[in-house]
Every structure is written in C-alpha cells, then in structure tokens.
JSON list of C-alpha atoms in Angstrom, two decimals:
[
{"chain": "A", "resi": 1, "resn": "MET", "atom": "CA", "xyz": [103.83, 63.39, 85.79]},
{"chain": "A", "resi": 2, "resn": "HIS", "atom": "CA", "xyz": [105.25, 62.69, 89.57]},
{"chain": "A", "resi": 3, "resn": "LYS", "atom": "CA", "xyz": [108.23, 62.52, 87.74]},
{"chain": "A", "resi": 4, "resn": "PHE", "atom": "CA", "xyz": [108.10, 65.47, 86.12]},
{"chain": "A", "resi": 5, "resn": "ILE", "atom": "CA", "xyz": [107.12, 67.64, 88.98]},
{"chain": "A", "resi": 6, "resn": "LYS", "atom": "CA", "xyz": [109.77, 65.52, 91.26]},
{"chain": "A", "resi": 7, "resn": "GLY", "atom": "CA", "xyz": [112.59, 66.80, 88.67]},
{"chain": "A", "resi": 8, "resn": "PHE", "atom": "CA", "xyz": [112.04, 70.49, 89.27]},
{"chain": "A", "resi": 9, "resn": "GLY", "atom": "CA", "xyz": [112.98, 69.54, 92.95]},
{"chain": "A", "resi": 10, "resn": "TYR", "atom": "CA", "xyz": [116.12, 68.05, 91.64]},
{"chain": "A", "resi": 11, "resn": "ALA", "atom": "CA", "xyz": [117.06, 71.22, 89.31]},
{"chain": "A", "resi": 12, "resn": "PHE", "atom": "CA", "xyz": [116.09, 73.51, 92.43]},
{"chain": "A", "resi": 13, "resn": "SER", "atom": "CA", "xyz": [118.59, 71.71, 94.57]},
{"chain": "A", "resi": 14, "resn": "GLY", "atom": "CA", "xyz": [121.16, 71.81, 91.89]},
{"chain": "A", "resi": 15, "resn": "ILE", "atom": "CA", "xyz": [120.45, 75.33, 91.94]},
{"chain": "A", "resi": 16, "resn": "ALA", "atom": "CA", "xyz": [120.92, 75.83, 95.92]},
{"chain": "A", "resi": 17, "resn": "TYR", "atom": "CA", "xyz": [124.04, 73.91, 96.01]},
{"chain": "A", "resi": 18, "resn": "THR", "atom": "CA", "xyz": [125.63, 76.22, 93.21]},
{"chain": "A", "resi": 19, "resn": "VAL", "atom": "CA", "xyz": [124.45, 79.24, 95.15]},
{"chain": "A", "resi": 20, "resn": "ARG", "atom": "CA", "xyz": [125.55, 77.66, 98.22]},
{"chain": "A", "resi": 21, "resn": "THR", "atom": "CA", "xyz": [129.08, 76.86, 97.31]},
{"chain": "A", "resi": 22, "resn": "GLN", "atom": "CA", "xyz": [129.90, 79.22, 94.22]},
{"chain": "A", "resi": 23, "resn": "LEU", "atom": "CA", "xyz": [131.04, 82.55, 95.00]},
{"chain": "A", "resi": 24, "resn": "ASN", "atom": "CA", "xyz": [131.13, 83.29, 91.64]},
{"chain": "A", "resi": 25, "resn": "PHE", "atom": "CA", "xyz": [127.58, 82.41, 90.48]},
{"chain": "A", "resi": 26, "resn": "ARG", "atom": "CA", "xyz": [126.40, 84.53, 94.06]},
{"chain": "A", "resi": 27, "resn": "PHE", "atom": "CA", "xyz": [128.23, 87.65, 91.93]},
{"chain": "A", "resi": 28, "resn": "HIS", "atom": "CA", "xyz": [126.31, 87.17, 88.85]},
{"chain": "A", "resi": 29, "resn": "LEU", "atom": "CA", "xyz": [122.70, 87.08, 90.82]},
{"chain": "A", "resi": 30, "resn": "PHE", "atom": "CA", "xyz": [124.18, 90.08, 92.51]},
{"chain": "A", "resi": 31, "resn": "ALA", "atom": "CA", "xyz": [125.05, 91.60, 88.98]},
{"chain": "A", "resi": 32, "resn": "ALA", "atom": "CA", "xyz": [121.86, 90.24, 87.28]},
{"chain": "A", "resi": 33, "resn": "ALA", "atom": "CA", "xyz": [120.07, 92.50, 89.91]},
{"chain": "A", "resi": 34, "resn": "ALA", "atom": "CA", "xyz": [121.90, 95.06, 89.73]},
{"chain": "A", "resi": 35, "resn": "VAL", "atom": "CA", "xyz": [121.53, 95.29, 86.18]},
{"chain": "A", "resi": 36, "resn": "THR", "atom": "CA", "xyz": [118.11, 94.84, 86.46]},
{"chain": "A", "resi": 37, "resn": "LEU", "atom": "CA", "xyz": [117.85, 97.94, 88.49]},
{"chain": "A", "resi": 38, "resn": "ALA", "atom": "CA", "xyz": [119.26, 99.82, 86.13]},
{"chain": "A", "resi": 39, "resn": "GLY", "atom": "CA", "xyz": [117.30, 99.00, 83.47]},
{"chain": "A", "resi": 40, "resn": "TRP", "atom": "CA", "xyz": [114.20, 100.03, 85.91]},
{"chain": "A", "resi": 41, "resn": "PHE", "atom": "CA", "xyz": [115.28, 103.15, 86.67]},
{"chain": "A", "resi": 42, "resn": "LEU", "atom": "CA", "xyz": [116.85, 104.38, 83.00]},
{"chain": "A", "resi": 43, "resn": "LYS", "atom": "CA", "xyz": [113.73, 102.61, 81.61]},
{"chain": "A", "resi": 44, "resn": "ILE", "atom": "CA", "xyz": [114.93, 100.62, 78.79]},
{"chain": "A", "resi": 45, "resn": "ASN", "atom": "CA", "xyz": [112.98, 99.56, 76.28]},
{"chain": "A", "resi": 46, "resn": "ALA", "atom": "CA", "xyz": [111.33, 95.70, 75.40]},
{"chain": "A", "resi": 47, "resn": "GLY", "atom": "CA", "xyz": [114.57, 94.89, 72.88]},
{"chain": "A", "resi": 48, "resn": "GLU", "atom": "CA", "xyz": [116.65, 96.06, 75.65]},
{"chain": "A", "resi": 49, "resn": "TRP", "atom": "CA", "xyz": [114.87, 94.26, 78.42]},
{"chain": "A", "resi": 50, "resn": "LEU", "atom": "CA", "xyz": [115.34, 91.11, 76.05]},
{"chain": "A", "resi": 51, "resn": "SER", "atom": "CA", "xyz": [118.75, 91.72, 75.32]},
{"chain": "A", "resi": 52, "resn": "VAL", "atom": "CA", "xyz": [119.71, 91.94, 79.28]},
{"chain": "A", "resi": 53, "resn": "ILE", "atom": "CA", "xyz": [117.50, 89.09, 80.10]},
{"chain": "A", "resi": 54, "resn": "PHE", "atom": "CA", "xyz": [119.01, 86.66, 77.69]},
{"chain": "A", "resi": 55, "resn": "VAL", "atom": "CA", "xyz": [123.02, 87.71, 78.33]},
{"chain": "A", "resi": 56, "resn": "SER", "atom": "CA", "xyz": [122.00, 87.64, 82.43]},
{"chain": "A", "resi": 57, "resn": "GLY", "atom": "CA", "xyz": [120.70, 84.25, 81.43]},
{"chain": "A", "resi": 58, "resn": "LEU", "atom": "CA", "xyz": [123.62, 82.82, 79.31]},
{"chain": "A", "resi": 59, "resn": "VAL", "atom": "CA", "xyz": [126.05, 83.87, 81.93]},
{"chain": "A", "resi": 60, "resn": "LEU", "atom": "CA", "xyz": [124.14, 82.35, 84.84]},
{"chain": "A", "resi": 61, "resn": "CYS", "atom": "CA", "xyz": [123.46, 79.12, 83.05]},
{"chain": "A", "resi": 62, "resn": "THR", "atom": "CA", "xyz": [126.70, 78.66, 81.81]},
{"chain": "A", "resi": 63, "resn": "GLU", "atom": "CA", "xyz": [128.24, 79.28, 85.48]},
{"chain": "A", "resi": 64, "resn": "LEU", "atom": "CA", "xyz": [125.86, 76.39, 86.32]},
{"chain": "A", "resi": 65, "resn": "LEU", "atom": "CA", "xyz": [127.46, 74.32, 83.53]},
{"chain": "A", "resi": 66, "resn": "ASN", "atom": "CA", "xyz": [130.97, 75.23, 84.94]},
{"chain": "A", "resi": 67, "resn": "THR", "atom": "CA", "xyz": [129.85, 73.75, 88.59]},
{"chain": "A", "resi": 68, "resn": "ALA", "atom": "CA", "xyz": [128.49, 70.46, 87.07]},
{"chain": "A", "resi": 69, "resn": "ILE", "atom": "CA", "xyz": [131.78, 70.02, 85.26]},
{"chain": "A", "resi": 70, "resn": "GLU", "atom": "CA", "xyz": [133.89, 70.81, 88.34]},
{"chain": "A", "resi": 71, "resn": "VAL", "atom": "CA", "xyz": [132.03, 68.96, 90.42]},
{"chain": "A", "resi": 72, "resn": "LEU", "atom": "CA", "xyz": [131.83, 65.95, 87.68]},
{"chain": "A", "resi": 73, "resn": "VAL", "atom": "CA", "xyz": [135.56, 66.04, 87.39]},
{"chain": "A", "resi": 74, "resn": "ASP", "atom": "CA", "xyz": [136.67, 66.10, 90.97]},
{"chain": "A", "resi": 75, "resn": "LEU", "atom": "CA", "xyz": [134.38, 63.18, 91.28]},
{"chain": "A", "resi": 76, "resn": "ILE", "atom": "CA", "xyz": [136.18, 61.30, 88.67]},
{"chain": "A", "resi": 77, "resn": "SER", "atom": "CA", "xyz": [139.91, 62.56, 89.02]},
{"chain": "A", "resi": 78, "resn": "PRO", "atom": "CA", "xyz": [139.99, 63.39, 92.87]},
{"chain": "A", "resi": 79, "resn": "ASP", "atom": "CA", "xyz": [143.78, 63.59, 92.47]},
{"chain": "A", "resi": 80, "resn": "TYR", "atom": "CA", "xyz": [145.40, 66.00, 90.55]},
{"chain": "A", "resi": 81, "resn": "ASN", "atom": "CA", "xyz": [145.77, 65.24, 86.63]},
{"chain": "A", "resi": 82, "resn": "GLU", "atom": "CA", "xyz": [146.77, 67.71, 84.09]},
{"chain": "A", "resi": 83, "resn": "LYS", "atom": "CA", "xyz": [143.84, 66.76, 81.47]},
{"chain": "A", "resi": 84, "resn": "ALA", "atom": "CA", "xyz": [141.19, 67.15, 84.68]},
{"chain": "A", "resi": 85, "resn": "GLY", "atom": "CA", "xyz": [142.50, 70.79, 85.20]},
{"chain": "A", "resi": 86, "resn": "ARG", "atom": "CA", "xyz": [142.26, 71.63, 81.27]},
{"chain": "A", "resi": 87, "resn": "ILE", "atom": "CA", "xyz": [138.81, 70.57, 81.39]},
{"chain": "A", "resi": 88, "resn": "LYS", "atom": "CA", "xyz": [137.79, 72.99, 84.61]},
{"chain": "A", "resi": 89, "resn": "ASP", "atom": "CA", "xyz": [140.06, 75.49, 82.68]},
{"chain": "A", "resi": 90, "resn": "ILE", "atom": "CA", "xyz": [138.14, 75.52, 79.52]},
{"chain": "A", "resi": 91, "resn": "ALA", "atom": "CA", "xyz": [134.80, 75.35, 81.40]},
{"chain": "A", "resi": 92, "resn": "ALA", "atom": "CA", "xyz": [135.58, 78.39, 83.45]},
{"chain": "A", "resi": 93, "resn": "GLY", "atom": "CA", "xyz": [136.64, 79.99, 79.83]},
{"chain": "A", "resi": 94, "resn": "ALA", "atom": "CA", "xyz": [132.96, 79.14, 78.59]},
{"chain": "A", "resi": 95, "resn": "VAL", "atom": "CA", "xyz": [132.10, 81.50, 81.69]},
{"chain": "A", "resi": 96, "resn": "LEU", "atom": "CA", "xyz": [134.38, 84.25, 80.91]},
{"chain": "A", "resi": 97, "resn": "VAL", "atom": "CA", "xyz": [132.89, 84.15, 77.16]},
{"chain": "A", "resi": 98, "resn": "ALA", "atom": "CA", "xyz": [129.59, 84.88, 78.06]},
{"chain": "A", "resi": 99, "resn": "ALA", "atom": "CA", "xyz": [130.51, 87.87, 80.79]},
{"chain": "A", "resi": 100, "resn": "VAL", "atom": "CA", "xyz": [132.57, 88.99, 78.23]},
{"chain": "A", "resi": 101, "resn": "ILE", "atom": "CA", "xyz": [129.09, 89.49, 75.89]},
{"chain": "A", "resi": 102, "resn": "ALA", "atom": "CA", "xyz": [127.39, 90.55, 79.08]},
{"chain": "A", "resi": 103, "resn": "ILE", "atom": "CA", "xyz": [129.27, 93.35, 79.86]},
{"chain": "A", "resi": 104, "resn": "LEU", "atom": "CA", "xyz": [129.42, 94.24, 76.07]},
{"chain": "A", "resi": 105, "resn": "THR", "atom": "CA", "xyz": [125.46, 93.97, 75.95]},
{"chain": "A", "resi": 106, "resn": "GLY", "atom": "CA", "xyz": [125.23, 95.73, 79.48]},
{"chain": "A", "resi": 107, "resn": "ALA", "atom": "CA", "xyz": [127.83, 98.75, 77.46]},
{"chain": "A", "resi": 108, "resn": "VAL", "atom": "CA", "xyz": [125.82, 99.03, 74.34]},
{"chain": "A", "resi": 109, "resn": "ILE", "atom": "CA", "xyz": [122.76, 99.57, 76.09]},
{"chain": "A", "resi": 110, "resn": "PHE", "atom": "CA", "xyz": [123.52, 101.26, 79.39]},
{"chain": "A", "resi": 111, "resn": "ILE", "atom": "CA", "xyz": [126.18, 103.91, 78.34]},
{"chain": "A", "resi": 112, "resn": "PRO", "atom": "CA", "xyz": [124.51, 106.16, 75.72]},
{"chain": "A", "resi": 113, "resn": "LYS", "atom": "CA", "xyz": [121.29, 106.15, 78.40]},
{"chain": "A", "resi": 114, "resn": "VAL", "atom": "CA", "xyz": [123.78, 107.12, 81.70]},
{"chain": "A", "resi": 115, "resn": "ILE", "atom": "CA", "xyz": [125.30, 109.66, 79.12]},
{"chain": "A", "resi": 116, "resn": "SER", "atom": "CA", "xyz": [121.84, 111.02, 78.48]},
{"chain": "A", "resi": 117, "resn": "TYR", "atom": "CA", "xyz": [120.92, 111.13, 81.88]},
{"chain": "A", "resi": 118, "resn": "ALA", "atom": "CA", "xyz": [123.60, 112.83, 82.85]},
{"chain": "A", "resi": 119, "resn": "ALA", "atom": "CA", "xyz": [123.13, 115.60, 80.80]}
]
C-alpha cells in the first residue's frame, strides 16, 4: 500500500513539473477553467458537462504525454537529430489534434447557448 500511495506523489510531481515548465499546459489549464465557468454560467446539461470534461482531460493528458516525450527525447538525443525532432513534432501534433477536437466540441455546445442567451 505504501508504494501505491507513493506513486501518487510521483504523479503529482510530474504534473507540477509540467505546470512549472510548460506554457502550453498552463494555457490549457486556463482554458479548462474558462470553459468550466462558461458552462456554469450558461447552465450546460449533464451530457454537455461530460463532453467538456472529456475533451478538457484529453487535451491535458496529451500535453502531459507530449512533455514526457520531449524530456525523454532530450535525454536520449541531446544533440540535434532529425528523427528526434520528428518524434517531438508528432507528439506536438497529438496535442494539436486533441485541442482541435476540444474546440469543435466547445463550439457545438456553447455557440447555440451564447446565441440564445444574447437573443
């Protein structure tokens, strides 16, 4: 049980490292907070909340994995290497895909609510 609990400490340490060192992760945290406030203000329903939570988590998870991949590639290949750069580009692409999915999901949920709220 001690190892299990200690594992949470390692996980929180990894998240803290990412928050401290990655501007994009902080941006995504801010975006998730803003969307949460918008959802509360616009009274989105349970299904919409599940979608918002899922895509927000998807973006944050891909950003964490992207950071882990970047650190690993830098460890393995500290000098410039075309393949190392390609690996980093692909990992960043995964974050971009997740972010686009989140934006599209947010648009489907929030645009009609903003339009009806403004009317």
